[in-house]
Amino acid sequence: MDIIVLKPEATNEEIRHVLKKLEGLGLKANLSKGTERTIIGVIGDTSKVTEDVENSIRAASGVETVMRILKPYKLASRDFKKTPTVIKVKGEVIGGKRICVMAGPCSVENRAMLLDIAKQVKKGGANFLRGGAFKPRTSPYSFQGLGEEGLKYLAHASVKTGLPVVTEIMDPRDMECIEEFTDIIQIGARNMQNFRLLLEVGLSKKPVLLKRGLSATIKEWLMSAEYIMSRGNLDVILCERGIRTFETATRNTLDLSAVPVLKQLTHLPVVVDPSHGVGVLAHVPSMAKAAVAAGADGLMIEVHSNPEEALSDGEQSLRPEAFKKLMKELTAVAAAVGREI
Amino acid sequence: MDIIVLKPEATNEEIRHVLKKLEGLGLKANLSKGTERTIIGVIGDTSKVTEDVENSIRAASGVETVMRILKPYKLASRDFKKTPTVIKVKGEVIGGKRICVMAGPCSVENRAMLLDIAKQVKKGGANFLRGGAFKPRTSPYSFQGLGEEGLKYLAHASVKTGLPVVTEIMDPRDMECIEEFTDIIQIGARNMQNFRLLLEVGLSKKPVLLKRGLSATIKEWLMSAEYIMSRGNLDVILCERGIRTFETATRNTLDLSAVPVLKQLTHLPVVVDPSHGVGVLAHVPSMAKAAVAAGADGLMIEVHSNPEEALSDGEQSLRPEAFKKLMKELTAVAAAVGREI
Amino acid sequence: MDIIVLKPEATNEEIRHVLKKLEGLGLKANLSKGTERTIIGVIGDTSKVTEDVENSIRAASGVETVMRILKPYKLASRDFKKTPTVIKVKGEVIGGKRICVMAGPCSVENRAMLLDIAKQVKKGGANFLRGGAFKPRTSPYSFQGLGEEGLKYLAHASVKTGLPVVTEIMDPRDMECIEEFTDIIQIGARNMQNFRLLLEVGLSKKPVLLKRGLSATIKEWLMSAEYIMSRGNLDVILCERGIRTFETATRNTLDLSAVPVLKQLTHLPVVVDPSHGVGVLAHVPSMAKAAVAAGADGLMIEVHSNPEEALSDGEQSLRPEAFKKLMKELTAVAAAVGREI
Amino acid sequence: MDIIVLKPEATNEEIRHVLKKLEGLGLKANLSKGTERTIIGVIGDTSKVTEDVENSIRAASGVETVMRILKPYKLASRDFKKTPTVIKVKGEVIGGKRICVMAGPCSVENRAMLLDIAKQVKKGGANFLRGGAFKPRTSPYSFQGLGEEGLKYLAHASVKTGLPVVTEIMDPRDMECIEEFTDIIQIGARNMQNFRLLLEVGLSKKPVLLKRGLSATIKEWLMSAEYIMSRGNLDVILCERGIRTFETATRNTLDLSAVPVLKQLTHLPVVVDPSHGVGVLAHVPSMAKAAVAAGADGLMIEVHSNPEEALSDGEQSLRPEAFKKLMKELTAVAAAVGREI
């Protein structure tokens, strides 16, 4: 149900016009005439009322504002599905009691390096191998990733270690190739509202890890999940990775309160990426532990065997030994909040 | 030239390691040993040093921070090209003394309505017809635009009125079709860092209007322009359309100070979109006038003959009469700052 | 009138409890039972319902959310007073057709320098002399202002030039001394929610210039004006001086859309401070012109005869010649929007 | 050491002028002439160079920018004092291995209610009683606190339970009275840059809990701590309570990454207030646990025996039973990160 607030000076004719519009949409109205404002409570299934219709009512003369109470997303909402969504990928589970850890380098640089890191994170306790073959870079002059070659290295490391792979898609034209080599398709923060790409992965049979946009509200983020789900792919994993604020001591501000908020609004699993979230190596372990304590279902962590030689984001990658140490600490925190890792 | 600041506890070996790295890049170093910090001033053409190399130095042990002084964009910078870029499209000029006005509906809804609006904005003094055939919408359930059909209506209205057309591209796969029907290709705010799309329009012969992302810094925005220009398309128009802040009285916060900042940093023309910038019809005229006074080279304004029936953004569209009135007021403001309209 | 939205699972008892609360407040309720939510439209004079009562309803079990439609400020609102407030100070007018200009150094440094600047801004066309005797500085080690001595220099320069004076108060204990020497009392951005100070200046007979807090919403800003007005001082001037965002190219982001928004919500005059708003000298003139075009009633501009020697904010102060040049340009822009300067 | 970057077109005379200035300050300069820019590395104890001198160099002609490398705060920095500051208050310790918990109502409402809550939080394991007698409220029409009467109730509850008290000061004129009745003096978020108030509490013998301003950077926050410390009071406790961002699902965005950042920059203890940080009751426990996992030295939590009747912030207060349950969960999380509670 939506609420329509009329202007103090709204005429009866204007009110009637709005009521007629609602009637035309098969909705009923409950008029509350107050001393200062008249309010229309809209009764009926307003979930079918699109943003556009809402805007047209907002633009009608005599209308001051329109407030939507029902959430604009359906498939992604807790109301639609009460039980948490559990996603299974090659024996690994996302959204269950066990917290899943996705670890690996920011970008795939070469076959040997990748395999080495994969083996090490596997030994450290990771459940998934992460690594970018297609890299969104702020500068056109930066390393843009190995492309298909990188995907093959990921598949190779996956076979050798048994770790399923998460990698990013940047272009709908790469869909076929990405689908062939990866287990989870990642949508990066900068593409969270690349709606065509969302529709594309919505047709895939592979789960999608959807990163939060740098300035996306939680509602917009869930609407992007809805885009994917509306095409039939219900296996969406939400990944908080920091939002843009005025603070410059960290690269982004990791919004950990998004974890409990999402747990209330949606049934989808929630993963946290502290590496991009803070962008400062020294603070990654603290924030990884905080994420688990806040109730995250998983973590995505950058690990590199030689951060100084990394072709991207070296300054925020843990070395394998530090990763192993962190995993031990995380085990204790997970147990403290009734989870496993 | 970049500056490398070393940690107070940096060892001589660590310093030597950094110096060797610089040498390997063909750069010279100037060491300043202070009482509390040692600083390395890097001498030579550091514009070739990529973000990745910079990051690898930042990740080296003993290094506290790396500061870049030279701008990371080249082709887009004033240093590269001192004179303002003037873009000519079918007799219209963007970036000259005359302020150009792009007006039209948010989205193309049908042939007759579009032609009607086009005629009216032409009469009001607009230089370009704007209108979306492919619409980026927050909700998958909202009207997504007429697609190719909409492009044809735009081309038709263009022929009938003589107004060149600006329309948005959302998917690299639509490139051929968009190029056929439009005069300026628009990259929307949500796609400002859709790097694959930027590279695609960088190959086009048509000018590109690049909207600022909702949380994009001016530097990132110019880097996105650089993406397009690096592929050979130098005709980029920057369009400020509001940034995301904590204020909720307006849809976005129109950052008009971006206009003089850009005029100093780049030679590219700057256009302002007050309709999306404030998102409230009543405030569009004030902000349009302010944009011209701030030095903008153009305006992009939503006009709809029946805002209430508009399928998107009706609440921020001016009616044709209001547009005409605004154009008159703008003429006076333009004259006051030595421009024409 | 307020709206109370109940949770889908709210029991009849919970609803009855809320209705009883409203009754106890002398308010009536209009219940709208929708298919998914029940909504209570509150009828009666809810302007007397305090924030606290609202919060207590929000905390009641069964309540999902409470929405306030009426504005929480009264004396400051357009509904309360339809005509614009015009403030007269020693022959100068703020809020009339003529745009007033407050100019002078950031801080008062010495008697001769201040008088020199005062004479020059007077000649340039300024209507008020601004200058800080008590300075809010981020660092305890920075120059904190001359204090009472500075106030005397201001009064002296005022007598010599005839310009009324605007200066900042930081501490309620300085009230007597400030009131003696100034014509308008300024509340700085960092003290916008220093409620005790607001109440103190609310008792003064002198007009108050209330700067917007760095992260204050327009609503909060008007609530701070309400604090002052609630004590009897109705002469409040609002001063937009930039808000804090993620953008770092400017010191703050000058929110010029606040001007038309305020003009709609309140009858109080609105002044813009482009010097603090952008913090970069080169961009002050553009933003001053944009502020006038946006509808501002006045400008506050930093002018210093020797910015390099200024003890604070030198990098954003115009030299007197630049100020004179700007005043001429502003005259043209003011005329273009039907104002004078 | 600071760095001065000169404009590409800086003349030799301009450079000499800057060098002379440095000499006058007793500093040495190291000139690096690059191909595109000349950089001056400043050698000597630049910590004595104030913000004002820095600004005057920034305003000198020929200077492009000035970069400060040394931190602008001294007493608050880790460089100044390597070991963590441990503050002892009536047998309780802040900053030690044991995490301290400050709990109680948002505002003191009456004697009996306060004592009841105090007893309950004591039983639940709290170490301090929090409660506001002077309340900063957005609206002048909201309950402003009981004032001195409230302080007496706090003192009474403290005697009865043995819990030391934390309460907020809003006005330097209340200093004497506050000091008499409280154990820790709180500076609220809205007063973080009320510099006169900071100086006032800097003269006190009581520890100060300094809340982070809504839009304060970590650097500015530490500068405010420096204000207090510069007057002799070294017992400052920093309290993260959420920053203002674009997200509206929570009242503020709790910036937990501030915890590890502060641990690196300063020796002062860090406390987190999840109640104000998220402003939504349901999410307080998750964020309290996350704060402990992130390394916080303490928590400040709102507890009310009847949130619905609370005169302020009822919607974010835990009931005593929920507080007890949370304390148990926190014990486990604290143990997992090597702490006690």
Tab-separated table of N, CA, C and O in Angstrom, chain D residues 84-87 93-100 263 269 296-297 339-340:
chain	number	residue	atom	x	y	z
D	84	PRO	N	49.753	1.993	24.761
D	84	PRO	CA	48.345	2.403	24.832
D	84	PRO	C	48.057	3.103	26.154
D	84	PRO	O	48.582	2.715	27.206
D	85	THR	N	47.245	4.126	26.101
D	85	THR	CA	46.832	4.831	27.306
D	85	THR	C	45.750	4.023	28.019
D	85	THR	O	44.794	3.585	27.393
D	86	VAL	N	45.966	3.814	29.297
D	86	VAL	CA	44.994	3.081	30.106
D	86	VAL	C	44.432	4.073	31.131
D	86	VAL	O	45.192	4.714	31.850
D	87	ILE	N	43.118	4.220	31.126
D	87	ILE	CA	42.491	5.203	32.011
D	87	ILE	C	41.754	4.479	33.138
D	87	ILE	O	40.994	3.546	32.884
D	93	VAL	N	38.709	0.098	34.419
D	93	VAL	CA	39.833	0.396	33.541
D	93	VAL	C	39.360	0.518	32.090
D	93	VAL	O	38.619	-0.344	31.616
D	94	ILE	N	39.786	1.567	31.398
D	94	ILE	CA	39.437	1.731	29.984
D	94	ILE	C	40.726	1.699	29.172
D	94	ILE	O	41.619	2.512	29.398
D	95	GLY	N	40.805	0.747	28.243
D	95	GLY	CA	42.005	0.648	27.426
D	95	GLY	C	42.872	-0.540	27.802
D	95	GLY	O	43.954	-0.720	27.252
D	96	GLY	N	42.393	-1.361	28.716
D	96	GLY	CA	43.150	-2.543	29.103
D	96	GLY	C	42.671	-3.767	28.336
D	96	GLY	O	42.002	-3.650	27.312
D	97	LYS	N	43.028	-4.943	28.851
D	97	LYS	CA	42.622	-6.172	28.181
D	97	LYS	C	41.109	-6.344	28.269
D	97	LYS	O	40.479	-6.899	27.374
D	98	ARG	N	40.573	-5.845	29.373
D	98	ARG	CA	39.151	-5.999	29.593
D	98	ARG	C	38.373	-4.902	28.854
D	98	ARG	O	38.717	-3.729	28.956
D	99	ILE	N	37.351	-5.311	28.139
D	99	ILE	CA	36.507	-4.365	27.411
D	99	ILE	C	35.501	-3.769	28.377
D	99	ILE	O	34.823	-4.508	29.106
D	100	CYS	N	35.401	-2.444	28.419
D	100	CYS	CA	34.456	-1.834	29.349
D	100	CYS	C	33.137	-1.535	28.650
D	100	CYS	O	33.110	-1.227	27.462
D	263	LYS	N	43.736	2.649	16.247
D	263	LYS	CA	44.713	1.867	17.014
D	263	LYS	C	46.124	2.068	16.470
D	263	LYS	O	47.096	1.955	17.193
D	269	PRO	N	42.380	5.144	24.068
D	269	PRO	CA	41.409	4.054	23.966
D	269	PRO	C	40.224	4.411	23.061
D	269	PRO	O	39.873	5.589	22.943
D	296	ALA	N	37.664	-2.894	19.471
D	296	ALA	CA	37.280	-1.781	20.344
D	296	ALA	C	37.635	-2.082	21.794
D	296	ALA	O	37.625	-3.237	22.221
D	297	ASP	N	37.945	-1.025	22.551
D	297	ASP	CA	38.268	-1.166	23.974
D	297	ASP	C	37.024	-1.071	24.845
D	297	ASP	O	37.106	-1.294	26.055
D	339	ARG	N	40.361	-10.984	24.400
D	339	ARG	CA	39.985	-9.954	25.364
D	339	ARG	C	39.031	-10.540	26.401
D	339	ARG	O	38.571	-11.681	26.283
D	340	GLU	N	38.725	-9.745	27.414
D	340	GLU	CA	37.731	-10.138	28.413
D	340	GLU	C	36.643	-9.075	28.430
D	340	GLU	O	36.837	-7.972	27.967
